[in-house]
XYZ file of C-alpha atoms in Angstrom:
702
model
C 11.640 -8.924 -36.861
C 13.952 -6.096 -37.832
C 13.825 -3.032 -35.646
C 16.314 -0.546 -34.250
C 15.758 -2.086 -30.805
C 18.448 -4.705 -31.390
C 21.315 -2.275 -30.931
C 23.214 -3.029 -27.746
C 22.873 -0.133 -25.284
C 25.979 1.227 -23.614
C 25.101 0.540 -19.957
C 24.350 -3.056 -18.867
C 21.505 -1.876 -16.627
C 19.596 -0.479 -19.607
C 19.312 -4.029 -20.938
C 17.336 -5.251 -17.904
C 13.530 -5.373 -17.744
C 11.768 -6.382 -14.513
C 8.130 -6.912 -15.314
C 5.056 -8.811 -14.203
C 2.099 -10.364 -15.983
C -1.197 -9.063 -14.564
C -4.719 -10.184 -15.411
C -8.024 -11.674 -14.397
C -8.367 -15.449 -13.945
C -8.212 -17.301 -17.299
C -7.203 -14.242 -19.331
C -4.065 -16.135 -20.372
C -1.273 -14.828 -18.143
C 0.482 -18.161 -17.730
C 0.185 -19.012 -21.433
C 1.720 -15.632 -22.337
C 4.581 -16.380 -19.917
C 5.118 -19.841 -21.428
C 5.205 -18.477 -24.995
C 7.709 -15.807 -23.983
C 9.962 -18.456 -22.441
C 9.624 -20.643 -25.536
C 10.322 -17.851 -28.029
C 13.349 -16.612 -26.106
C 14.830 -20.109 -25.903
C 14.535 -20.392 -22.115
C 12.555 -23.617 -22.628
C 12.531 -25.971 -25.608
C 8.953 -27.187 -25.375
C 5.820 -25.121 -25.054
C 4.048 -25.701 -21.733
C 0.262 -25.899 -21.609
C -1.954 -25.035 -18.639
C -4.521 -27.724 -19.481
C -1.775 -30.366 -19.640
C -0.103 -29.258 -16.388
C 3.245 -28.804 -18.159
C 3.862 -25.094 -17.608
C 7.079 -23.763 -16.109
C 5.590 -20.964 -13.999
C 2.690 -23.040 -12.579
C 5.087 -25.563 -11.073
C 3.287 -26.264 -7.793
C 1.199 -29.445 -7.725
C -1.898 -27.548 -6.570
C -1.558 -25.058 -9.433
C -1.443 -27.909 -11.927
C -4.359 -29.723 -10.308
C -6.564 -26.620 -10.139
C -5.420 -25.095 -13.450
C -4.858 -21.628 -11.950
C -1.885 -19.589 -10.812
C -1.667 -19.484 -7.011
C 1.892 -18.412 -6.263
C 3.826 -15.641 -8.013
C 6.620 -17.319 -9.959
C 9.771 -15.578 -11.185
C 11.402 -16.632 -14.464
C 14.247 -15.152 -16.480
C 15.003 -15.072 -20.201
C 16.938 -13.101 -22.829
C 15.619 -11.276 -25.907
C 17.400 -8.982 -28.362
C 20.357 -8.523 -26.033
C 18.122 -7.764 -23.033
C 17.649 -9.677 -19.785
C 13.944 -10.018 -18.934
C 13.031 -10.948 -15.354
C 9.376 -11.937 -15.444
C 6.919 -12.631 -12.607
C 3.698 -14.490 -13.448
C 1.189 -13.313 -10.825
C -2.074 -14.927 -9.642
C -5.367 -13.712 -11.091
C -7.726 -14.842 -8.321
C -8.752 -12.186 -5.803
C -7.858 -14.460 -2.873
C -4.193 -14.155 -3.864
C -4.083 -10.397 -4.459
C -1.469 -10.110 -1.708
C 0.931 -12.091 -3.939
C 0.302 -9.496 -6.645
C 0.904 -6.659 -4.175
C 4.293 -8.022 -3.109
C 5.303 -8.607 -6.725
C 4.313 -5.119 -7.879
C 6.409 -3.625 -5.100
C 9.615 -4.882 -6.767
C 8.690 -4.523 -10.464
C 9.573 -1.747 -12.904
C 6.860 -2.518 -15.461
C 4.028 -4.891 -16.305
C 2.059 -6.508 -19.107
C -1.681 -6.349 -18.457
C -3.426 -9.200 -20.271
C -7.101 -8.862 -21.261
C -9.516 -11.368 -22.772
C -10.632 -10.165 -26.240
C -14.167 -11.388 -25.522
C -14.619 -10.284 -21.898
C -12.480 -7.113 -21.980
C -11.754 -5.628 -18.561
C -12.969 -8.061 -15.890
C -13.276 -7.386 -12.139
C -9.867 -8.685 -11.087
C -8.253 -7.006 -14.110
C -9.524 -3.740 -12.696
C -8.286 -4.588 -9.200
C -4.718 -5.411 -10.288
C -4.691 -2.307 -12.496
C -5.489 -0.174 -9.450
C -2.755 -1.969 -7.494
C -0.281 -1.098 -10.245
C -1.509 2.518 -10.147
C -0.718 2.712 -6.434
C 2.832 1.492 -7.053
C 3.316 3.686 -10.127
C 4.191 0.690 -12.324
C 4.152 1.495 -16.095
C 2.134 -0.956 -18.179
C 1.496 -2.091 -21.716
C -1.699 -3.991 -22.569
C -2.022 -7.239 -24.496
C -5.505 -8.163 -25.726
C -5.349 -11.959 -25.821
C -7.534 -14.696 -27.329
C -8.383 -12.875 -30.563
C -8.980 -16.309 -32.101
C -12.027 -16.935 -29.877
C -15.619 -16.675 -31.084
C -16.929 -13.211 -30.213
C -13.457 -11.674 -29.876
C -13.382 -7.975 -30.720
C -10.346 -5.751 -30.243
C -12.290 -2.479 -30.435
C -14.763 -3.585 -27.736
C -11.936 -4.688 -25.449
C -10.133 -1.359 -26.000
C -13.343 0.552 -25.225
C -13.622 -1.310 -21.909
C -9.995 -0.377 -21.115
C -10.815 3.271 -21.763
C -14.100 3.275 -19.855
C -13.295 1.073 -16.857
C -9.620 1.834 -16.286
C -9.855 5.556 -17.117
C -6.688 5.564 -19.190
C -5.881 6.465 -22.785
C -5.359 3.298 -24.868
C -2.941 3.714 -27.777
C -3.602 0.833 -30.179
C -0.494 0.138 -32.253
C -1.756 -2.947 -34.106
C -4.622 -3.950 -36.390
C -5.698 -7.628 -36.421
C -5.512 -9.569 -39.669
C -8.584 -11.766 -39.746
C -11.058 -12.378 -36.943
C -11.990 -15.170 -34.564
C -10.796 -18.531 -35.968
C -9.431 -16.729 -39.018
C -7.069 -14.523 -36.988
C -3.628 -15.000 -38.554
C -1.558 -11.915 -37.745
C -1.321 -8.200 -37.080
C -0.491 -4.992 -38.889
C 2.158 -2.931 -37.076
C 0.802 0.624 -37.323
C 4.187 2.132 -36.416
C 6.078 0.546 -39.312
C 3.020 -0.115 -41.503
C 4.104 -3.707 -41.983
C 2.177 -6.963 -41.623
C 3.256 -9.907 -39.476
C 1.578 -13.214 -40.235
C 1.911 -16.520 -38.368
C 1.310 -19.548 -40.538
C -0.224 -22.652 -38.966
C 2.425 -24.863 -37.409
C 5.089 -22.128 -37.384
C 6.451 -20.443 -34.282
C 7.859 -17.342 -35.978
C 6.128 -14.721 -38.063
C 6.568 -13.714 -41.662
C 6.938 -10.001 -42.341
C 5.326 -8.495 -45.425
C 3.241 -5.714 -46.856
C -0.077 -4.697 -45.397
C -2.855 -6.685 -47.145
C -4.569 -4.534 -49.763
C -7.996 -4.992 -48.183
C -6.685 -3.611 -44.865
C -4.459 -0.826 -46.158
C -6.983 2.019 -45.945
C -8.143 0.878 -42.502
C -4.526 0.685 -41.342
C -3.807 4.215 -42.639
C -6.917 5.523 -40.874
C -5.892 3.919 -37.568
C -2.320 5.160 -37.908
C -3.707 8.675 -38.358
C -5.886 8.336 -35.261
C -2.836 7.102 -33.322
C -0.767 10.094 -34.446
C -3.523 12.543 -33.484
C -4.014 10.979 -30.038
C -0.287 10.917 -29.307
C 0.098 14.520 -30.514
C -2.542 15.608 -27.995
C -0.492 14.095 -25.169
C 3.167 14.587 -26.141
C 4.794 18.009 -26.895
C 7.433 16.714 -29.345
C 4.855 14.728 -31.295
C 2.548 17.753 -31.350
C 5.303 19.974 -32.696
C 6.095 17.548 -35.521
C 2.414 16.968 -36.258
C 1.780 20.707 -36.598
C 4.801 21.163 -38.839
C 4.418 18.139 -41.118
C 0.773 17.039 -40.579
C 2.145 13.636 -39.540
C 4.385 12.014 -36.961
C 7.400 9.916 -37.955
C 7.979 6.406 -36.658
C 11.003 7.539 -34.643
C 9.094 10.357 -32.916
C 6.083 8.119 -32.392
C 8.209 5.452 -30.680
C 9.862 8.007 -28.424
C 6.482 9.503 -27.513
C 4.948 6.098 -26.789
C 7.894 5.277 -24.536
C 7.508 8.545 -22.612
C 3.712 8.220 -22.268
C 4.008 4.622 -21.059
C 6.626 5.421 -18.446
C 4.707 8.422 -17.095
C 1.447 6.463 -17.024
C -0.404 9.026 -19.158
C -1.402 6.351 -21.673
C -1.084 2.624 -22.309
C 0.174 0.982 -25.499
C -2.207 -1.776 -26.647
C -1.113 -4.845 -28.622
C -3.086 -7.929 -29.532
C -2.714 -11.605 -30.376
C -3.419 -15.172 -29.357
C -0.894 -16.582 -26.912
C -2.261 -20.123 -27.205
C -1.570 -20.101 -30.967
C 1.728 -18.279 -30.436
C 0.564 -15.250 -32.428
C 1.590 -11.771 -31.340
C 4.274 -12.687 -28.797
C 7.273 -11.404 -30.800
C 5.800 -7.886 -31.187
C 4.903 -8.007 -27.501
C 8.541 -8.701 -26.581
C 9.658 -5.857 -28.858
C 7.204 -3.547 -27.062
C 8.551 -4.658 -23.658
C 12.073 -3.719 -24.707
C 11.001 -0.503 -26.428
C 8.490 1.003 -24.033
C 8.864 -0.429 -20.517
C 11.563 1.064 -18.260
C 14.902 -0.361 -17.215
C 16.096 -0.028 -13.587
C 17.870 3.176 -14.651
C 14.622 4.699 -15.940
C 12.721 4.495 -12.646
C 13.278 6.903 -9.748
C 15.881 5.894 -7.127
C 14.467 3.770 -4.351
C 13.698 5.689 -1.157
C 14.387 4.415 2.337
C 14.760 5.640 5.900
C 18.117 6.049 7.610
C 18.202 7.419 11.185
C 14.824 9.083 10.705
C 15.711 10.826 7.448
C 14.686 9.807 3.929
C 17.555 8.583 1.761
C 17.707 7.616 -1.913
C 19.694 4.796 -3.484
C 20.254 4.854 -7.227
C 20.416 1.683 -9.323
C 24.214 1.624 -9.277
C 26.235 -1.601 -8.841
C 28.950 0.440 -7.119
C 26.584 1.967 -4.515
C 26.027 0.434 -1.044
C 23.985 -2.740 -1.224
C 20.206 -2.531 -0.621
C 17.561 -5.114 -1.490
C 13.949 -5.918 -0.572
C 12.711 -9.421 0.219
C 9.359 -10.035 -1.486
C 8.885 -13.785 -1.145
C 10.092 -16.675 1.024
C 9.816 -20.326 -0.034
C 10.538 -23.452 1.959
C 11.922 -26.014 -0.487
C 13.456 -29.446 -0.257
C 16.900 -27.824 -0.547
C 16.300 -25.252 2.193
C 14.854 -21.834 2.772
C 14.787 -19.817 -0.443
C 14.488 -16.027 -0.163
C 13.507 -14.043 -3.269
C 14.697 -10.450 -3.399
C 15.015 -7.444 -5.676
C 18.422 -5.771 -5.621
C 17.949 -2.002 -5.819
C 21.559 -0.878 -5.442
C 25.013 -2.298 -4.983
C 26.330 -5.805 -5.537
C 26.257 -9.007 -3.483
C 28.446 -12.063 -3.860
C 28.184 -15.577 -2.594
C 29.517 -15.627 0.972
C 28.791 -11.950 1.728
C 27.320 -10.885 5.071
C 24.278 -8.588 4.917
C 22.210 -6.781 7.538
C 18.471 -7.291 8.034
C 17.698 -3.636 8.751
C 14.444 -4.379 10.572
C 15.719 -6.945 13.060
C 19.363 -5.715 13.069
C 20.482 -9.311 12.530
C 23.425 -10.216 10.319
C 22.849 -12.930 7.723
C 25.241 -14.746 5.396
C 24.525 -15.317 1.707
C 25.201 -19.017 1.077
C 24.152 -19.235 -2.581
C 22.680 -16.890 -5.212
C 20.194 -18.396 -7.668
C 18.772 -17.291 -11.001
C 15.245 -18.656 -10.639
C 13.166 -20.368 -13.316
C 10.007 -20.914 -11.239
C 10.576 -24.403 -9.749
C 14.105 -24.685 -11.188
C 17.189 -22.552 -10.676
C 20.823 -22.083 -11.629
C 23.672 -20.783 -9.473
C 25.319 -17.420 -10.110
C 28.221 -15.842 -8.265
C 26.950 -12.259 -8.008
C 23.789 -10.181 -8.217
C 23.812 -6.468 -9.020
C 21.391 -3.559 -8.912
C 18.337 -4.341 -11.022
C 18.482 -8.107 -10.512
C 15.670 -10.281 -9.163
C 17.238 -13.395 -7.652
C 16.823 -15.941 -4.863
C 19.369 -16.560 -2.130
C 20.000 -19.519 0.139
C 21.336 -19.179 3.673
C 19.114 -16.512 5.247
C 17.573 -17.849 8.446
C 15.108 -15.204 9.627
C 14.489 -12.603 6.880
C 10.788 -12.424 6.027
C 8.818 -10.928 3.157
C 9.084 -7.142 3.372
C 12.510 -7.188 5.063
C 15.288 -4.881 3.871
C 18.720 -6.419 3.354
C 21.581 -3.939 3.164
C 25.296 -3.488 3.584
C 26.163 -3.535 7.334
C 28.177 -0.332 6.914
C 25.299 1.511 5.176
C 21.979 0.500 6.817
C 18.718 1.521 5.179
C 15.063 0.532 5.695
C 12.937 0.316 2.537
C 9.163 0.585 2.666
C 7.723 -2.952 2.731
C 4.710 -3.973 0.629
C 1.422 -3.531 2.464
C -0.321 -6.708 3.634
C -4.087 -6.956 3.456
C -6.122 -7.744 6.570
C -7.441 -11.346 6.581
C -11.240 -11.588 6.518
C -12.007 -15.334 6.596
C -10.950 -17.845 9.253
C -11.059 -21.578 9.856
C -10.284 -23.607 12.954
C -7.569 -26.203 12.298
C -6.381 -29.095 14.430
C -4.312 -32.217 13.973
C -6.352 -35.423 13.821
C -3.777 -37.157 16.009
C -2.601 -35.497 19.207
C 0.951 -36.630 18.470
C 0.945 -34.410 15.360
C 0.063 -31.191 17.204
C 3.649 -29.928 17.387
C 4.227 -30.718 13.707
C 1.103 -28.749 12.813
C 2.277 -25.742 14.831
C 5.629 -25.807 13.033
C 3.950 -26.176 9.638
C 1.599 -23.246 10.316
C 4.517 -21.047 11.397
C 6.336 -21.863 8.163
C 3.171 -21.178 6.156
C 2.735 -17.716 7.683
C 6.394 -16.979 7.060
C 5.919 -17.730 3.363
C 2.599 -15.880 3.016
C 2.196 -12.750 5.191
C -1.490 -12.469 4.217
C -2.128 -15.547 6.390
C -2.271 -15.235 10.165
C -2.423 -17.856 12.910
C -3.692 -17.258 16.427
C -5.090 -19.182 19.365
C -8.609 -18.195 20.377
C -8.393 -17.342 24.109
C -12.001 -18.441 24.733
C -12.103 -21.750 22.839
C -8.415 -22.672 22.729
C -8.774 -23.393 19.000
C -5.980 -22.677 16.532
C -7.470 -20.245 14.008
C -6.014 -19.772 10.516
C -7.128 -16.567 8.771
C -6.742 -15.567 5.141
C -8.145 -13.592 2.222
C -10.860 -16.015 1.134
C -12.172 -19.555 1.105
C -9.903 -20.678 -1.747
C -6.897 -19.083 -0.055
C -7.504 -21.152 3.066
C -8.211 -24.332 1.080
C -4.869 -23.972 -0.689
C -3.024 -23.271 2.570
C -4.466 -26.311 4.358
C -3.867 -28.559 1.368
C -0.268 -27.371 1.181
C 0.317 -28.540 4.761
C -1.379 -31.858 4.074
C 0.784 -32.541 1.041
C 4.090 -31.192 2.317
C 3.906 -32.589 5.855
C 1.619 -35.583 5.246
C -0.556 -34.475 8.144
C -4.184 -35.334 8.741
C -5.861 -32.017 9.562
C -9.376 -31.305 10.752
C -10.878 -28.038 9.495
C -13.872 -26.256 11.005
C -16.363 -24.124 9.105
C -14.857 -20.752 8.143
C -15.780 -17.761 10.261
C -15.795 -14.186 9.082
C -14.378 -11.140 10.835
C -17.365 -9.257 12.237
C -17.213 -5.691 13.519
C -19.435 -3.592 15.753
C -20.327 0.049 15.360
C -22.447 2.704 17.057
C -25.821 3.567 15.542
C -26.709 6.072 18.284
C -24.259 7.267 20.908
C -24.537 8.764 24.364
C -23.676 12.180 25.769
C -22.188 13.203 29.080
C -21.262 9.750 30.367
C -19.445 10.269 33.660
C -16.905 7.803 34.950
C -14.819 8.110 38.120
C -11.908 5.755 38.550
C -10.975 5.603 42.231
C -8.724 2.948 43.702
C -7.076 2.993 47.109
C -5.235 -0.042 48.435
C -2.439 1.430 50.499
C 0.119 4.002 49.440
C -0.505 6.172 46.441
C -3.987 5.617 45.023
C -5.507 6.040 41.575
C -7.932 8.810 40.695
C -9.322 9.845 37.341
C -12.577 11.565 36.439
C -13.699 11.729 32.799
C -16.834 12.749 30.898
C -17.269 11.274 27.405
C -19.575 11.710 24.409
C -19.825 8.956 21.785
C -21.338 9.216 18.314
C -21.162 7.429 14.963
C -18.276 8.384 12.716
C -19.375 9.387 9.269
C -17.760 7.695 6.247
C -14.344 9.184 5.591
C -13.755 10.020 9.234
C -12.749 13.436 10.505
C -9.092 13.941 9.519
C -8.858 17.354 11.119
C -9.997 16.040 14.474
C -8.149 12.752 14.413
C -5.168 12.503 16.656
C -3.528 9.734 14.691
C -4.817 6.220 14.201
C -7.095 4.394 11.868
C -9.975 5.954 9.970
C -12.508 3.892 11.944
C -11.895 5.773 15.203
C -11.514 9.464 15.983
C -10.721 10.889 19.430
C -10.790 14.558 20.351
C -10.824 16.668 23.459
C -12.864 19.812 24.150
C -11.718 20.180 27.751
C -10.873 23.774 28.622
C -9.133 25.463 31.500
C -6.564 22.718 31.955
C -8.976 20.540 33.922
C -7.338 17.503 32.291
C -3.637 17.968 31.414
C -2.580 17.032 27.892
C -0.602 13.973 28.945
C -3.721 12.628 30.674
C -5.801 13.349 27.547
C -3.440 11.118 25.576
C -3.802 8.441 28.266
C -7.609 8.616 27.976
C -7.305 8.144 24.209
C -5.050 5.130 24.722
C -7.581 3.635 27.125
C -10.386 4.185 24.632
C -8.357 2.395 21.956
C -7.919 -0.510 24.385
C -11.698 -0.714 24.776
C -12.218 -0.915 20.988
C -10.845 -4.458 20.919
C -14.109 -5.971 22.210
C -17.602 -4.594 21.659
C -20.667 -5.332 23.806
C -22.613 -7.351 21.212
C -20.299 -10.302 20.769
C -16.776 -9.273 21.619
C -15.983 -8.077 18.082
C -13.710 -5.073 17.373
C -15.499 -1.716 17.320
C -15.154 0.672 14.369
C -16.851 3.797 13.031
C -16.759 5.677 16.350
C -16.028 9.240 17.421
C -15.266 9.849 21.111
C -15.107 13.338 22.622
C -13.613 14.034 26.057
C -15.733 16.949 27.293
C -14.701 17.303 30.936
C -12.766 15.724 33.755
C -10.986 16.242 37.022
C -7.686 15.295 38.610
C -6.290 14.722 42.089
C -3.077 16.434 43.145
C -1.474 13.183 44.327
C -3.424 10.194 43.055
C -3.885 11.092 39.371
C -1.547 9.454 36.845
C -1.433 8.410 33.204
C -2.169 4.839 34.263
C -5.281 5.946 36.149
C -6.606 8.004 33.235
C -5.900 5.179 30.777
C -7.932 2.824 32.957
C -10.675 5.449 33.213
C -10.777 5.853 29.416
C -11.033 2.090 28.936
C -13.800 1.493 31.480
C -15.687 4.665 30.539
C -15.857 3.732 26.866
C -16.958 0.207 27.727
C -19.856 1.652 29.748
C -20.649 4.123 26.969
C -20.776 1.358 24.362
C -23.089 -0.735 26.531
C -25.385 2.284 26.839
C -25.251 3.055 23.093
C -27.355 1.525 20.331
C -24.900 -0.875 18.680
C -25.025 -2.511 15.254
C -23.232 -5.670 14.157
C -21.337 -5.316 10.882
C -20.457 -8.191 8.576
C -17.962 -8.184 5.694
C -19.509 -8.056 2.231
C -18.050 -8.808 -1.175
C -18.816 -7.747 -4.717
C -19.522 -10.902 -6.696
C -19.417 -11.111 -10.487
C -21.118 -14.254 -11.803
C -20.799 -15.335 -15.444
C -23.370 -17.946 -16.536
C -25.213 -19.021 -19.691
C -28.509 -17.241 -20.328
C -30.559 -20.337 -19.502
C -29.143 -20.480 -15.955
C -29.789 -16.845 -14.980
C -33.052 -17.496 -13.124
C -31.598 -20.128 -10.823
C -28.511 -18.033 -10.128
C -30.560 -14.933 -9.258
C -32.730 -16.977 -6.907
C -29.683 -18.446 -5.206
C -28.117 -14.995 -4.773
C -31.349 -13.713 -3.208
C -31.347 -16.669 -0.800
C -27.817 -15.674 0.195
C -28.992 -12.115 0.984
C -27.340 -10.807 -2.163
C -28.308 -7.456 -3.688
C -27.992 -7.472 -7.486
C -26.466 -4.237 -8.773
C -26.137 -4.963 -12.478
C -26.633 -7.481 -15.252
C -25.387 -7.527 -18.836
C -25.681 -10.047 -21.648
C -23.204 -10.769 -24.389
C -23.014 -13.655 -26.848
C -25.451 -15.856 -24.940
C -23.720 -15.265 -21.618
C -25.028 -13.218 -18.698
C -22.749 -11.334 -16.316
C -24.416 -10.585 -12.983
C -22.924 -8.269 -10.376
C -24.163 -8.429 -6.791
C -23.123 -7.546 -3.251
C -23.247 -10.592 -0.986
C -22.298 -11.096 2.683
C -18.997 -12.940 2.827
C -20.405 -15.501 5.267
C -22.956 -16.535 2.634
C -20.332 -17.266 -0.021
C -18.922 -20.389 1.619
C -19.590 -23.299 -0.694
C -20.956 -21.028 -3.427
C -18.586 -22.399 -6.073
C -20.108 -25.877 -5.737
C -23.669 -24.539 -5.772
C -22.991 -22.396 -8.842
C -21.545 -25.340 -10.728
C -24.629 -27.450 -9.985
C -27.050 -24.678 -11.025
C -25.204 -23.966 -14.287
C -24.250 -27.546 -15.263
C -20.615 -26.701 -14.612
C -20.601 -23.729 -17.018
C -20.787 -20.887 -14.489
C -17.866 -19.013 -12.946
C -17.649 -16.290 -10.369
C -15.150 -13.923 -8.804
C -15.450 -11.902 -5.621
C -13.571 -9.094 -3.955
C -14.122 -7.699 -0.435
C -15.723 -4.254 -0.514
C -16.112 -3.415 3.179
C -18.733 -3.959 5.871
C -22.517 -3.645 6.044
C -25.042 -4.035 8.900
C -25.887 -7.651 9.659
C -29.613 -8.515 9.795
C -29.527 -9.683 13.436
C -27.328 -8.540 16.290
C -25.358 -11.181 18.146
C -26.578 -11.607 21.722
C -24.057 -10.567 24.384
C -23.672 -14.182 25.483
C -22.951 -15.567 22.015
C -19.422 -16.683 21.197
C -17.399 -14.192 19.230
C -16.783 -15.094 15.582
C -13.577 -13.253 15.065
């Protein structure tokens, strides 16, 4: 393909593109990645997901399950540009992998199924990219499938993602007859013949010429509405030139005001070359994104993407491999060389860079240096974890780490043989180090080791990874969900006096508390710092309780939130008001008032009407029409509330809200009710009242 993009830019950093592939499960992310690697010459044989021969899905579990589980970084070259690509998972249980990847990316390709359009997880990862301000281009995949329709998919992008889609291609042919695309910018056709990996460029087919002109006009009008330079040219000439249109599309993509939409079929290798051209043309280089911001001695500092600046990098992934601990990082500024010493800004530990690797998923090659804009792996770091900032010892800086989601599902794990207990503990510690969305704790009441994660599949994968890597026999208990407790009706004027005298200075604190439910959204004006599920305020007047003691009462109340009266679950959705109190000239102290706050709130909660909350998830089930009745009945039996149902091409898509505890084993049940043809996805949406409160004597299901 001949375009002006092949000119070598002046600065090396402008030739770098750090991007991710984002999509719903089975939209074709991994196949797009494989075709990019094949076209750019990074691999010499096309990998296939169904054959288990892909480069990016290199883990044995990924190949067995046929899905992407772990974000995999690969690197390739195209038109004089270095493309660092991260293939991210599409299943909601692994959204934390997507979050960590987006934190270090400059751009992304969002892949959509031409039949399904925007699916639930597509929407979720799009919102994640919005939060990180990552520019995107869209690729509507699988245009060769029965029922594929570009216009319908684009309409779903507009309606569900609330963005402006700018379609720059027109398909040639439909469904099984899809053979190529018309480039609306150049008004040229690109056709892929069967059995050929590269396209043939030619004139727009006569039967599509008028349609192509109409769509080009619509594109010009839409761009002119959004871009001042395009508007000026459109008003002057009644059209927009290709050069101006390209510049406008680049600006609109990088500001996030619109998204460029391309189309193709990755499986048939159709549409990948134009997609690569769009990556180079429209997505930003490290120089095009704002300088990274970090904290130095309490003040915010910026580091530009300059190889000569002080070194700063963010760790986004840690892998334990047969060759040692492999730490993946994005270099934001400066340069590192093999043998350099760097500072872990969080722990203040010095680490030595043993090797620097250019990663190709499960394979790698050694390099001597890494500069600003690079995504590489290093060997030799002993303690740096995901989210850690590595920097030059002489110029420390702490970068904002990616946020980790709170685990909502837990299982009890134990070694089958007592002699393997220590090995299991070590394996769990390594697992948590690699995946921060997993947590391990010991239940103080039962003594069980509890592994918590983002979903049932997440925990299955984690346990299976230990079994395979360590050859351990592990027993797994039924998953438990993270319940919460909240106040349905509070109490007013609860009086608590904390008096303790056991020789010497005593303890005295007198407090009066009101408790009430916290409305959704909290009370930001009244909150004194903390999470949105708890608000504390004081209405004490006349200095009856000094301010430092008020803060101690709040701290005590927060201590009491850890265990509610119903079953020992954390308490949320609560507003506490300190209305009165009294002090003693000698025996009052912050410790006494903290104890008073803790015990007073415990009494208040026992006197309040409490409600048990359980986590719920939005479930989207896709089944054939003839299986809808059985699926709806099963959802009702699982206490699901159906919120929507649509039908397209003989397939029903059902959306429902279901308690998370009822979803265990649902995949197996759905397969049996739909003869193996049904699929579902779920995403946590919050908490809802459980039908029955847990008795105070029941064990806590944390």
